[in-house]
Amino acid sequence: MSGLPPLLPLVSDADAPPEVAAVYADIRATRGGDFINNFWRVLANDPALLARTWADLKAVMGKGSLDPLTKELVYIAVSVTNGCTYCINSHTASARAKGMTDAMLAELIGVVGMANETNRLVTGLQVPVDEEFLAR
Amino acid sequence: MSGLPPLLPLVSDADAPPEVAAVYADIRATRGGDFINNFWRVLANDPALLARTWADLKAVMGKGSLDPLTKELVYIAVSVTNGCTYCINSHTASARAKGMTDAMLAELIGVVGMANETNRLVTGLQVPVDEEFLAR
Amino acid sequence: MSGLPPLLPLVSDADAPPEVAAVYADIRATRGGDFINNFWRVLANDPALLARTWADLKAVMGKGSLDPLTKELVYIAVSVTNGCTYCINSHTASARAKGMTDAMLAELIGVVGMANETNRLVTGLQVPVDEEFLAR
Amino acid sequence: MSGLPPLLPLVSDADAPPEVAAVYADIRATRGGDFINNFWRVLANDPALLARTWADLKAVMGKGSLDPLTKELVYIAVSVTNGCTYCINSHTASARAKGMTDAMLAELIGVVGMANETNRLVTGLQVPVDEEFLAR
Amino acid sequence: MSGLPPLLPLVSDADAPPEVAAVYADIRATRGGDFINNFWRVLANDPALLARTWADLKAVMGKGSLDPLTKELVYIAVSVTNGCTYCINSHTASARAKGMTDAMLAELIGVVGMANETNRLVTGLQVPVDEEFLAR
Amino acid sequence: MSGLPPLLPLVSDADAPPEVAAVYADIRATRGGDFINNFWRVLANDPALLARTWADLKAVMGKGSLDPLTKELVYIAVSVTNGCTYCINSHTASARAKGMTDAMLAELIGVVGMANETNRLVTGLQVPVDEEFLAR
């Protein structure tokens, strides 16, 4: 562990009540590995929050009309814009596991930087929306 | 035009000095159409800012190790997280022109929502970064 | 008035209780004009909040080691980064009254855009702080 | 170095390919010193991103209608609002090198705090923009 | 409806497929009224996203160790900090229905403003966490 | 102390000029304890900023139409949304001192996460405000 301690303790496998143990088991089965990262171990202090968050993430991040790697890139983009250090570290690890190369990461961050810049140029000059964009 | 007026006027083709006209011409050539959206027309009050921003955007958003549609999805994700109405409207239009369907849009926004949620869960509980993520 | 209605009504001069009237009078005396903008008229629903906010703003935005125009530019930079439309419109008006030209505005927004971009590049790549910067 | 490791390695002088070495040389020539801070060394993993970002920053932060110190103060204001620790540390160092005193820093942060407060008061009460502000 | 059109159409009762109709029915039963606000009608373009979001919101906002009005106040605080106009308008309506008075609203927004101010003072001066706070 | 050093030094009791000493004394009297946390000790470099911020916080966070614990929960919600680590650590300590349990904290963070999610869903799909919400 690095940095400051969490606000609630990490729930180990030994301390996990049945509802938590069930989620841990499903994380392991879904990911095909034993590792449970700290995010889930802290959420486990509130078993309902843990179960809901894991079910949602599994539903959202799976294959749909967008592929899982694209979703990880989007997740990183949001996490960078929000400045969430943990999330950047965990989702770049996930994205790499799904095929993101160093070149893709650098290019992604370049897009994120550019989007943040033009978002502020637009807002700073109060650019009005073109009627052309409103014809859905 | 909808909404409040911009802080600087829209620069029409007729009022464009040569450096601005050159950028407008390149935008039209690159995009294969006559339409110049308000973002560029407001930036044109500062020709150096216009030229630099357009050159950067062209460089960043073209094909590289990520494809242009993926980059548009990332752009939307950032714009939503920053709450930039203009940018959401303009980049969803660009993304649709590059193949984004309604199903992809809804799925994208679902990921963006989820990422914003878990970013705050992580921050709110001060989850420490796992050592496993730091082994680059 | 443009846009959606406020969550609490605008307090007119006629409806202002004595504590509010006193703040309105001080705003007029300080600014040398009759105009009281909507911000103060909405805050006036909570006279203590109005009085405190006005006293703070007067203390903070006056001349100190930074001049008032520089402070307005900083105020705009923050308001753009937060996406506060009202604040951008009101503080660009204030800044113009203190000497900000169109060229200065465009240049300011260019800096704000650039700072937002590099903030995200730094965060996105998790750049560690150089020891050289920590030697205060 | 302090804190977590970067997502891409720092590019040393010895490992720099020619395009990177050229940017490093220009940074040194422009700033009149040997020190290259981590931001550039991480960006150097993507030489095009490095070259573009440096060229932009040099263009944006130089003397124009706003002086370089004012631009650094604006940069700090944005970095604080975005919560970018690296950026706050690096740009306060730059600002101090350009003349910012401790008194100016404290006063700047006071303005940034106040702007963040009133931005939220405005948004929280949904204050409508005064017509007076729209007469450009 | 006010403002710009949504990116996906509002799904009317007549156009709702069975999964959407079921959620609409549960919203009506839970809230004891016929009104379905635009948020749900736009989400309904993606029935799975609609169902998941409604189930989560119902689980999260009900009575637990915090009462429902307190949760609405927290929701408003987040929405103001994120600058989400729709959310501010919808959740202040919900909070009023649960007993929030004008005085409570003004006081809440005062706290939100203050928190945003001190958040930036802390970040702007890079205040280190006291060891006293880390003894959980 | 943990983490990076502050940008301005911590002002000890021994170094405090009279205006600072007066604020320190009032903090101790109000809180009924000797501990002065780093926030105040850094602000003390600018005695006027210290005095103003303390007076405001005391006025805002006391009992009014909202109780002090509810205000602390709101403060945490804002601090999490802004990603202010110091503020999260200091205000969760304050909230616990006023009665917040672990269950309340987890539930609070769940609401904060949910609000951040739906804020982005709303913004991402550009949901228009219902006329029903505008009838104040």
CSV table of C-alpha atoms in Angstrom, one decimal, chain B residues 68-129:
chain,number,residue,atom,x,y,z
B,68,PRO,CA,-10.5,8.8,-35.2
B,69,LEU,CA,-13.9,7.5,-33.9
B,70,THR,CA,-12.3,6.3,-30.6
B,71,LYS,CA,-10.8,9.7,-30.3
B,72,GLU,CA,-14.1,11.4,-30.7
B,73,LEU,CA,-15.6,9.1,-28.0
B,74,VAL,CA,-12.8,10.2,-25.7
B,75,TYR,CA,-13.4,13.8,-26.6
B,76,ILE,CA,-17.1,13.4,-25.7
B,77,ALA,CA,-16.2,11.7,-22.4
B,78,VAL,CA,-14.0,14.7,-21.4
B,79,SER,CA,-16.6,17.2,-22.5
B,80,VAL,CA,-19.3,15.6,-20.5
B,81,THR,CA,-17.1,15.4,-17.4
B,82,ASN,CA,-16.3,19.1,-17.8
B,83,GLY,CA,-19.9,20.0,-18.6
B,84,CYS,CA,-19.1,21.8,-21.9
B,85,THR,CA,-22.5,22.0,-23.7
B,86,TYR,CA,-21.1,23.3,-26.9
B,87,CYS,CA,-18.4,20.6,-27.0
B,88,ILE,CA,-20.9,17.8,-26.3
B,89,ASN,CA,-23.1,19.0,-29.2
B,90,SER,CA,-20.3,19.5,-31.6
B,91,HIS,CA,-18.3,16.3,-30.9
B,92,THR,CA,-21.4,14.1,-30.8
B,93,ALA,CA,-22.1,15.5,-34.3
B,94,SER,CA,-18.5,14.6,-35.4
B,95,ALA,CA,-18.7,11.2,-33.8
B,96,ARG,CA,-22.0,10.4,-35.6
B,97,ALA,CA,-20.4,11.5,-38.9
B,98,LYS,CA,-17.7,8.9,-38.2
B,99,GLY,CA,-20.1,6.1,-37.4
B,100,MET,CA,-21.3,6.5,-33.8
B,101,THR,CA,-24.9,5.1,-33.5
B,102,ASP,CA,-27.5,6.0,-30.8
B,103,ALA,CA,-26.7,2.7,-29.1
B,104,MET,CA,-23.0,3.5,-28.9
B,105,LEU,CA,-23.8,7.0,-27.6
B,106,ALA,CA,-26.0,5.6,-24.8
B,107,GLU,CA,-23.4,3.0,-23.9
B,108,LEU,CA,-20.6,5.6,-23.9
B,109,ILE,CA,-22.5,7.9,-21.6
B,110,GLY,CA,-23.2,4.9,-19.3
B,111,VAL,CA,-19.4,4.3,-19.0
B,112,VAL,CA,-18.8,8.0,-18.4
B,113,GLY,CA,-21.4,8.0,-15.7
B,114,MET,CA,-20.0,4.9,-14.1
B,115,ALA,CA,-16.4,6.3,-14.2
B,116,ASN,CA,-17.5,9.5,-12.5
B,117,GLU,CA,-19.2,7.4,-9.8
B,118,THR,CA,-16.3,5.1,-9.0
B,119,ASN,CA,-13.9,8.0,-9.2
B,120,ARG,CA,-15.8,9.6,-6.3
B,121,LEU,CA,-16.2,6.3,-4.4
B,122,VAL,CA,-12.4,5.9,-4.6
B,123,THR,CA,-11.7,9.5,-3.6
B,124,GLY,CA,-14.4,9.5,-0.9
B,125,LEU,CA,-13.0,6.5,0.9
B,126,GLN,CA,-9.4,7.5,0.2
B,127,VAL,CA,-8.5,4.1,-1.3
B,128,PRO,CA,-4.7,3.6,-1.4
B,129,VAL,CA,-3.1,2.6,-4.7
